[in-house]
Amino acid sequence: MPEPILNLTREVFALWRRFDWLPEWAVIGLVILVTVAVGLIANSIVFRILTFVVRKRDLFWRGVVARARMKVRLAVLIIAFALAITISPLDPETSEFIRRTLLFAFILVTGWMAVGAMDMWAVVYLRRFNMASEDNLIARKHVTQTRILQRVAALLIALITVALALLTIPDVRQWGLSLLASAGVVGIVAGLALQPFLTNLIAGVQIATAQPIRIDDAVIVEGEFGNIEEITSTYVVVRLWDWRRMILPLTYFITTPFQNWTRDSSRLIGSAFFFVDYAAPIDRLREAFEAIVKASPHWDGDVMVLQVTDITERTLQVRTLMSARNGGAAFDLRCEVREKLMAFMRDECPQALPRERFAAEDVSPSAQGHPAQPEARAPD
């Protein structure tokens, strides 16, 4: 403990000796009670002033003041308690131990306040973007960046806070310095143990900057279709089409190929294939297809094409293309086109349905089942 504080403690201890007619515990309790009460009153006054000052400021400052109320009150209690311990008639060694403990707690509370301020900034920043809109590419981009960087920053603040708090304990600080000095094998083991964590942490920063994926992106991973539901500092949650959740490490999206259906835009082109007979009236099928697509609420009014893309030994292959505003709408539109165009061919254009053909070849009369006439013989 610094020498000035030690001298102040001794002077206060000598001062309280004059009130030896009171029990020591009563003096200590009275000092703590008065000091804490004064601290709480001062905290309440300060917060009233701050609330009045920021009432016309933007949401960030109002939110910071509102969220910091409990944390600042806790910090004030720690400071008041430390002051009470300093001026109370405690032994210098006991007083020093309690003050060091309170300093440890105060550093932790300060880090908690920093994390709260950063969270409030993220909330205010993300209020500008609407994730519920149809074309939410910009919103998904900023939400993804903010969420990932917010978690990384919170982790760094927590590590720095704990490190600073531990530095206040001489024994722990000396132990840490001795470990660093003797590093060698210990450092290698620690590095290997933290490798997956650090790899995912770096991958999270890469995803936040390069953005191969964003919140609510439609992706195909491990052969499954789903949407990015959550991106944490170490893993990604993919909500699959049947409501299952697939959990993948962040490094998966840096090192493994995958499909992102909404990388640049949420609009997609869907396709549906049909096999029809050689005699199918393609123009009628095209008219029916266009009527089905135009009447569908899933079509976005852009792409609408029917083409013969292949000829097999028995049928024609017809491909239909139609665009939609997002992956879900594209899937529903493809299903609708399949159902209604097949119903049209069945009910109104049956000649378009595939048929089997057999070629008749010339054969001899005996092969057709007519017995040969016996030859006429001359009479004897």
Short mmCIF file of C-alpha atoms in Angstrom, two decimals:
data_model
loop_
_atom_site.label_atom_id
_atom_site.label_comp_id
_atom_site.label_asym_id
_atom_site.label_seq_id
_atom_site.Cartn_x
_atom_site.Cartn_y
_atom_site.Cartn_z
CA MET A 1 0.00 0.00 0.00
CA PRO A 2 1.32 3.54 -0.76
CA GLU A 3 2.98 5.25 2.18
CA PRO A 4 0.63 8.33 2.23
CA ILE A 5 -2.42 6.10 2.60
CA LEU A 6 -0.65 4.08 5.26
CA ASN A 7 0.16 7.27 7.20
CA LEU A 8 -3.44 8.49 6.84
CA THR A 9 -4.70 5.19 8.18
CA ARG A 10 -2.40 5.43 11.20
CA GLU A 11 -3.51 9.02 11.93
CA VAL A 12 -7.18 8.09 11.68
CA PHE A 13 -6.55 5.08 13.87
CA ALA A 14 -4.94 7.33 16.47
CA LEU A 15 -7.87 9.75 16.23
CA TRP A 16 -10.41 7.04 16.91
CA ARG A 17 -8.45 6.03 20.02
CA ARG A 18 -9.89 9.10 21.71
CA PHE A 19 -13.38 7.57 21.41
CA ASP A 20 -12.40 4.46 23.26
CA TRP A 21 -15.59 4.63 25.28
CA LEU A 22 -17.40 3.18 22.21
CA PRO A 23 -16.89 -0.42 21.12
CA GLU A 24 -14.69 -0.67 18.10
CA TRP A 25 -17.29 -2.58 16.08
CA ALA A 26 -19.82 0.16 16.77
CA VAL A 27 -17.44 2.85 15.53
CA ILE A 28 -16.65 0.86 12.39
CA GLY A 29 -20.32 0.16 11.69
CA LEU A 30 -21.28 3.80 12.26
CA VAL A 31 -18.56 5.05 9.91
CA ILE A 32 -19.54 2.57 7.20
CA LEU A 33 -23.23 3.39 7.58
CA VAL A 34 -22.72 7.14 7.37
CA THR A 35 -20.27 6.96 4.46
CA VAL A 36 -22.44 4.60 2.42
CA ALA A 37 -25.53 6.73 3.07
CA VAL A 38 -23.72 9.85 1.91
CA GLY A 39 -22.50 8.01 -1.18
CA LEU A 40 -26.00 6.82 -2.10
CA ILE A 41 -27.45 10.31 -1.65
CA ALA A 42 -24.69 11.79 -3.81
CA ASN A 43 -25.29 9.09 -6.43
CA SER A 44 -29.01 9.84 -6.52
CA ILE A 45 -28.37 13.57 -6.93
CA VAL A 46 -25.84 13.01 -9.69
CA PHE A 47 -28.19 10.71 -11.60
CA ARG A 48 -31.03 13.21 -11.36
CA ILE A 49 -28.73 15.83 -12.84
CA LEU A 50 -27.55 13.48 -15.59
CA THR A 51 -31.12 12.45 -16.45
CA PHE A 52 -32.07 16.12 -16.74
CA VAL A 53 -29.03 16.90 -18.90
CA VAL A 54 -29.55 14.04 -21.40
CA ARG A 55 -33.34 14.26 -21.63
CA LYS A 56 -33.07 16.06 -24.99
CA ARG A 57 -30.01 14.20 -26.24
CA ASP A 58 -30.12 11.23 -28.60
CA LEU A 59 -31.15 7.71 -27.59
CA PHE A 60 -27.57 6.56 -26.98
CA TRP A 61 -26.90 8.95 -24.10
CA ARG A 62 -30.34 8.41 -22.56
CA GLY A 63 -29.85 4.65 -22.79
CA VAL A 64 -26.36 4.79 -21.31
CA VAL A 65 -27.60 6.78 -18.31
CA ALA A 66 -30.56 4.44 -17.79
CA ARG A 67 -28.51 1.26 -18.08
CA ALA A 68 -25.64 2.54 -15.94
CA ARG A 69 -27.81 3.36 -12.93
CA MET A 70 -27.31 0.06 -11.10
CA LYS A 71 -23.65 -0.29 -12.13
CA VAL A 72 -22.75 3.23 -11.04
CA ARG A 73 -24.61 2.72 -7.77
CA LEU A 74 -22.53 -0.39 -7.17
CA ALA A 75 -19.33 1.52 -7.99
CA VAL A 76 -20.32 4.31 -5.60
CA LEU A 77 -20.98 1.76 -2.86
CA ILE A 78 -17.52 0.27 -3.40
CA ILE A 79 -15.87 3.70 -3.24
CA ALA A 80 -17.87 4.68 -0.16
CA PHE A 81 -17.07 1.42 1.54
CA ALA A 82 -13.37 1.83 0.72
CA LEU A 83 -13.42 5.35 2.15
CA ALA A 84 -15.17 4.12 5.28
CA ILE A 85 -12.60 1.37 5.75
CA THR A 86 -9.80 3.93 5.32
CA ILE A 87 -11.09 6.30 8.03
CA SER A 88 -12.36 3.60 10.40
CA PRO A 89 -10.25 2.36 13.34
CA LEU A 90 -9.20 -0.88 11.65
CA ASP A 91 -5.72 -2.34 11.78
CA PRO A 92 -3.62 -1.16 8.80
CA GLU A 93 -3.11 -4.70 7.53
CA THR A 94 -6.83 -5.52 7.62
CA SER A 95 -7.70 -2.17 6.07
CA GLU A 96 -5.21 -2.71 3.26
CA PHE A 97 -6.59 -6.19 2.51
CA ILE A 98 -10.17 -4.92 2.31
CA ARG A 99 -9.20 -1.96 0.14
CA ARG A 100 -7.36 -4.25 -2.26
CA THR A 101 -10.42 -6.47 -2.50
CA LEU A 102 -12.63 -3.46 -3.15
CA LEU A 103 -10.24 -2.21 -5.84
CA PHE A 104 -10.46 -5.63 -7.50
CA ALA A 105 -14.27 -5.39 -7.47
CA PHE A 106 -14.22 -1.78 -8.69
CA ILE A 107 -12.16 -2.71 -11.76
CA LEU A 108 -14.60 -5.50 -12.58
CA VAL A 109 -17.56 -3.12 -12.27
CA THR A 110 -15.79 -0.60 -14.51
CA GLY A 111 -15.36 -3.27 -17.20
CA TRP A 112 -19.03 -4.21 -16.80
CA MET A 113 -19.96 -0.57 -17.36
CA ALA A 114 -17.81 -0.45 -20.53
CA VAL A 115 -19.53 -3.56 -21.91
CA GLY A 116 -22.94 -2.03 -21.11
CA ALA A 117 -22.05 1.19 -22.93
CA MET A 118 -20.92 -0.79 -25.97
CA ASP A 119 -24.13 -2.86 -25.95
CA MET A 120 -26.18 0.32 -25.82
CA TRP A 121 -24.28 1.72 -28.77
CA ALA A 122 -25.02 -1.48 -30.74
CA VAL A 123 -28.74 -1.26 -29.91
CA VAL A 124 -28.94 2.38 -31.00
CA TYR A 125 -26.94 1.73 -34.16
CA LEU A 126 -29.09 -1.24 -35.23
CA ARG A 127 -32.32 0.72 -34.79
CA ARG A 128 -31.59 2.33 -38.16
CA PHE A 129 -32.11 -0.93 -40.04
CA ASN A 130 -35.31 -2.91 -40.61
CA MET A 131 -34.76 -6.67 -40.78
CA ALA A 132 -38.46 -7.26 -41.53
CA SER A 133 -38.36 -5.59 -44.96
CA GLU A 134 -38.36 -7.68 -48.13
CA ASP A 135 -35.05 -6.35 -49.45
CA ASN A 136 -33.07 -6.38 -46.20
CA LEU A 137 -29.58 -6.88 -47.62
CA ILE A 138 -28.16 -3.67 -46.10
CA ALA A 139 -29.83 -4.42 -42.75
CA ARG A 140 -28.42 -7.96 -42.66
CA LYS A 141 -24.97 -6.65 -43.52
CA HIS A 142 -24.86 -4.16 -40.65
CA VAL A 143 -26.55 -6.49 -38.14
CA THR A 144 -23.99 -9.21 -38.86
CA GLN A 145 -21.01 -6.86 -38.56
CA THR A 146 -22.32 -5.26 -35.38
CA ARG A 147 -23.21 -8.53 -33.63
CA ILE A 148 -19.87 -10.19 -34.32
CA LEU A 149 -17.74 -7.15 -33.47
CA GLN A 150 -19.87 -6.55 -30.37
CA ARG A 151 -19.11 -10.04 -29.06
CA VAL A 152 -15.42 -9.79 -29.91
CA ALA A 153 -15.16 -6.38 -28.23
CA ALA A 154 -17.00 -7.67 -25.15
CA LEU A 155 -14.59 -10.59 -24.92
CA LEU A 156 -11.56 -8.30 -25.22
CA ILE A 157 -12.94 -5.90 -22.59
CA ALA A 158 -13.56 -8.83 -20.25
CA LEU A 159 -10.02 -10.16 -20.73
CA ILE A 160 -8.45 -6.74 -20.18
CA THR A 161 -10.63 -6.10 -17.13
CA VAL A 162 -9.76 -9.40 -15.49
CA ALA A 163 -6.07 -8.88 -16.29
CA LEU A 164 -6.06 -5.41 -14.69
CA ALA A 165 -7.94 -6.74 -11.67
CA LEU A 166 -5.43 -9.54 -11.19
CA LEU A 167 -2.58 -7.06 -11.31
CA THR A 168 -3.88 -5.56 -8.07
CA ILE A 169 -3.03 -8.79 -6.22
CA PRO A 170 0.73 -8.99 -5.70
CA ASP A 171 0.82 -12.76 -5.26
CA VAL A 172 -1.12 -13.46 -8.44
CA ARG A 173 0.80 -10.83 -10.37
CA GLN A 174 4.13 -12.35 -9.33
CA TRP A 175 2.86 -15.81 -10.24
CA GLY A 176 1.86 -14.57 -13.69
CA LEU A 177 5.20 -12.85 -14.23
CA SER A 178 7.07 -15.99 -13.21
CA LEU A 179 5.01 -18.03 -15.66
CA LEU A 180 5.81 -15.59 -18.44
CA ALA A 181 9.50 -15.62 -17.53
CA SER A 182 9.67 -19.42 -17.55
CA ALA A 183 7.30 -19.63 -20.59
CA GLY A 184 8.85 -22.40 -22.74
CA VAL A 185 6.70 -25.49 -22.56
CA VAL A 186 3.93 -23.74 -20.64
CA GLY A 187 3.55 -21.14 -23.39
CA ILE A 188 3.45 -23.80 -26.10
CA VAL A 189 0.85 -25.85 -24.23
CA ALA A 190 -1.28 -22.77 -23.59
CA GLY A 191 -1.02 -21.76 -27.24
CA LEU A 192 -2.09 -25.21 -28.41
CA ALA A 193 -4.96 -25.28 -25.93
CA LEU A 194 -6.22 -21.88 -27.07
CA GLN A 195 -5.72 -22.53 -30.78
CA PRO A 196 -9.37 -23.48 -31.59
CA PHE A 197 -10.66 -20.51 -29.60
CA LEU A 198 -8.25 -18.04 -31.22
CA THR A 199 -8.90 -19.51 -34.68
CA ASN A 200 -12.65 -19.00 -34.31
CA LEU A 201 -12.10 -15.52 -32.89
CA ILE A 202 -10.04 -14.51 -35.92
CA ALA A 203 -12.57 -16.18 -38.23
CA GLY A 204 -15.29 -14.08 -36.59
CA VAL A 205 -13.40 -10.90 -37.42
CA GLN A 206 -12.96 -12.11 -41.01
CA ILE A 207 -16.68 -12.84 -41.32
CA ALA A 208 -17.54 -9.42 -39.90
CA THR A 209 -15.33 -7.66 -42.45
CA ALA A 210 -15.58 -9.85 -45.58
CA GLN A 211 -19.14 -11.04 -44.80
CA PRO A 212 -19.44 -14.36 -46.65
CA ILE A 213 -22.56 -14.82 -44.50
CA ARG A 214 -24.97 -12.48 -42.78
CA ILE A 215 -27.86 -12.84 -40.38
CA ASP A 216 -30.90 -14.37 -42.17
CA ASP A 217 -28.91 -15.40 -45.25
CA ALA A 218 -30.34 -18.40 -47.13
CA VAL A 219 -27.56 -21.00 -47.35
CA ILE A 220 -26.96 -24.63 -48.21
CA VAL A 221 -24.50 -26.28 -45.82
CA GLU A 222 -23.75 -29.97 -45.50
CA GLY A 223 -26.44 -30.62 -48.13
CA GLU A 224 -29.13 -28.89 -46.03
CA PHE A 225 -31.06 -25.70 -46.83
CA GLY A 226 -31.54 -23.15 -44.04
CA ASN A 227 -31.14 -19.58 -42.85
CA ILE A 228 -28.39 -18.06 -40.71
CA GLU A 229 -30.14 -17.52 -37.37
CA GLU A 230 -27.29 -16.49 -35.05
CA ILE A 231 -23.58 -15.72 -35.31
CA THR A 232 -21.66 -15.88 -32.02
CA SER A 233 -17.96 -15.37 -31.34
CA THR A 234 -17.24 -19.08 -31.86
CA TYR A 235 -20.08 -20.74 -33.82
CA VAL A 236 -22.96 -20.14 -36.23
CA VAL A 237 -26.54 -21.39 -35.78
CA VAL A 238 -28.29 -22.35 -39.04
CA ARG A 239 -32.08 -22.78 -38.86
CA LEU A 240 -32.88 -25.57 -41.31
CA TRP A 241 -36.04 -25.70 -43.42
CA ASP A 242 -37.68 -28.23 -41.05
CA TRP A 243 -36.88 -26.08 -37.94
CA ARG A 244 -33.87 -28.13 -36.88
CA ARG A 245 -30.74 -26.21 -35.90
CA MET A 246 -27.30 -26.97 -37.31
CA ILE A 247 -24.38 -25.67 -35.23
CA LEU A 248 -21.20 -24.99 -37.18
CA PRO A 249 -17.90 -23.41 -36.08
CA LEU A 250 -17.03 -20.03 -37.56
CA THR A 251 -14.05 -21.55 -39.34
CA TYR A 252 -16.43 -23.69 -41.42
CA PHE A 253 -17.55 -20.64 -43.41
CA ILE A 254 -13.94 -19.60 -44.03
CA THR A 255 -12.47 -22.96 -45.05
CA THR A 256 -15.40 -24.97 -46.51
CA PRO A 257 -17.32 -24.24 -49.75
CA PHE A 258 -21.03 -23.57 -49.24
CA GLN A 259 -23.90 -21.97 -51.15
CA ASN A 260 -25.21 -18.53 -50.18
CA TRP A 261 -28.45 -17.75 -52.00
CA THR A 262 -28.68 -14.18 -50.72
CA ARG A 263 -25.07 -13.00 -50.91
CA ASP A 264 -25.74 -9.90 -53.05
CA SER A 265 -29.53 -9.87 -53.22
CA SER A 266 -32.44 -11.80 -51.75
CA ARG A 267 -33.95 -12.30 -55.25
CA LEU A 268 -33.55 -15.73 -56.81
CA ILE A 269 -34.37 -17.51 -60.05
CA GLY A 270 -36.12 -20.85 -59.60
CA SER A 271 -36.36 -23.64 -62.17
CA ALA A 272 -38.73 -26.53 -62.87
CA PHE A 273 -38.19 -29.29 -65.46
CA PHE A 274 -40.83 -31.20 -67.43
CA PHE A 275 -40.62 -34.12 -69.87
CA VAL A 276 -43.18 -33.88 -72.67
CA ASP A 277 -43.98 -35.75 -75.84
CA TYR A 278 -42.47 -34.92 -79.23
CA ALA A 279 -45.90 -33.79 -80.39
CA ALA A 280 -46.40 -31.38 -77.45
CA PRO A 281 -47.52 -27.87 -78.55
CA ILE A 282 -44.73 -25.83 -76.98
CA ASP A 283 -46.49 -22.53 -77.72
CA ARG A 284 -49.58 -23.61 -75.77
CA LEU A 285 -47.44 -24.80 -72.90
CA ARG A 286 -45.59 -21.46 -72.89
CA GLU A 287 -48.86 -19.51 -72.79
CA ALA A 288 -50.16 -21.66 -69.94
CA PHE A 289 -46.89 -21.30 -68.04
CA GLU A 290 -46.89 -17.51 -68.39
CA ALA A 291 -50.50 -17.31 -67.23
CA ILE A 292 -49.66 -19.42 -64.14
CA VAL A 293 -46.62 -17.31 -63.24
CA LYS A 294 -48.35 -13.96 -63.76
CA ALA A 295 -51.21 -15.01 -61.50
CA SER A 296 -48.88 -16.15 -58.71
CA PRO A 297 -48.28 -13.82 -55.74
CA HIS A 298 -44.74 -15.25 -55.43
CA TRP A 299 -43.51 -13.90 -58.79
CA ASP A 300 -41.57 -10.62 -58.63
CA GLY A 301 -42.40 -9.56 -62.20
CA ASP A 302 -38.95 -10.10 -63.72
CA VAL A 303 -37.85 -13.46 -65.18
CA MET A 304 -40.36 -15.81 -66.87
CA VAL A 305 -38.99 -18.24 -69.49
CA LEU A 306 -39.97 -21.64 -70.92
CA GLN A 307 -37.44 -23.36 -73.19
CA VAL A 308 -36.76 -26.79 -74.67
CA THR A 309 -33.34 -27.58 -73.23
CA ASP A 310 -32.81 -31.20 -74.34
CA ILE A 311 -34.11 -33.96 -76.58
CA THR A 312 -33.89 -37.53 -75.35
CA GLU A 313 -34.66 -40.75 -77.24
CA ARG A 314 -38.28 -40.63 -76.03
CA THR A 315 -39.18 -37.10 -74.81
CA LEU A 316 -38.42 -33.41 -74.93
CA GLN A 317 -36.99 -31.79 -71.81
CA VAL A 318 -38.61 -28.44 -71.05
CA ARG A 319 -37.10 -26.05 -68.50
CA THR A 320 -39.05 -23.21 -66.90
CA LEU A 321 -37.36 -20.28 -65.16
CA MET A 322 -39.12 -17.77 -62.89
CA SER A 323 -37.78 -15.21 -60.43
CA ALA A 324 -38.99 -14.44 -56.92
CA ARG A 325 -38.17 -11.91 -54.21
CA ASN A 326 -36.45 -14.44 -51.91
CA GLY A 327 -35.56 -18.09 -51.53
CA GLY A 328 -38.78 -19.10 -49.79
CA ALA A 329 -40.95 -17.45 -52.43
CA ALA A 330 -38.85 -19.05 -55.20
CA PHE A 331 -39.39 -22.50 -53.71
CA ASP A 332 -43.16 -21.97 -53.43
CA LEU A 333 -43.33 -20.62 -56.99
CA ARG A 334 -41.49 -23.66 -58.38
CA CYS A 335 -43.90 -26.01 -56.63
CA GLU A 336 -46.89 -24.02 -57.88
CA VAL A 337 -45.66 -24.11 -61.49
CA ARG A 338 -45.10 -27.87 -61.34
CA GLU A 339 -48.57 -28.54 -59.96
CA LYS A 340 -50.55 -26.26 -62.26
CA LEU A 341 -48.68 -26.91 -65.50
CA MET A 342 -48.99 -30.67 -65.01
CA ALA A 343 -52.72 -30.21 -64.32
CA PHE A 344 -53.00 -28.16 -67.54
CA MET A 345 -51.34 -30.91 -69.61
CA ARG A 346 -53.51 -33.58 -68.01
CA ASP A 347 -56.84 -31.75 -68.43
CA GLU A 348 -56.45 -29.52 -71.50
CA CYS A 349 -53.42 -30.71 -73.43
CA PRO A 350 -53.08 -34.49 -73.04
CA GLN A 351 -51.07 -34.77 -76.25
CA ALA A 352 -48.19 -33.14 -74.36
CA LEU A 353 -47.89 -36.06 -71.95
CA PRO A 354 -45.14 -38.56 -72.83
CA ARG A 355 -46.24 -41.66 -74.79
CA GLU A 356 -44.52 -44.85 -75.78
CA ARG A 357 -44.17 -45.50 -79.53
CA PHE A 358 -43.71 -48.78 -81.38
CA ALA A 359 -42.73 -49.07 -85.06
CA ALA A 360 -44.55 -51.71 -87.20
CA GLU A 361 -42.26 -53.58 -89.58
CA ASP A 362 -43.12 -55.55 -92.71
CA VAL A 363 -43.41 -59.26 -91.92
CA SER A 364 -44.28 -62.42 -93.95
CA PRO A 365 -47.90 -63.69 -93.96
CA SER A 366 -46.94 -66.69 -91.82
CA ALA A 367 -45.48 -64.32 -89.26
CA GLN A 368 -48.78 -62.43 -89.19
CA GLY A 369 -50.70 -65.62 -88.32
CA HIS A 370 -52.17 -66.59 -91.79
CA PRO A 371 -51.48 -70.27 -92.67
CA ALA A 372 -50.07 -70.92 -96.13
CA GLN A 373 -52.41 -72.55 -98.77
CA PRO A 374 -51.46 -76.12 -99.80
CA GLU A 375 -50.19 -76.48 -103.36
CA ALA A 376 -52.59 -78.05 -105.89
CA ARG A 377 -51.60 -81.49 -107.03
CA ALA A 378 -52.40 -83.01 -110.46
CA PRO A 379 -54.72 -86.05 -110.39
CA ASP A 380 -53.13 -89.38 -110.84
#
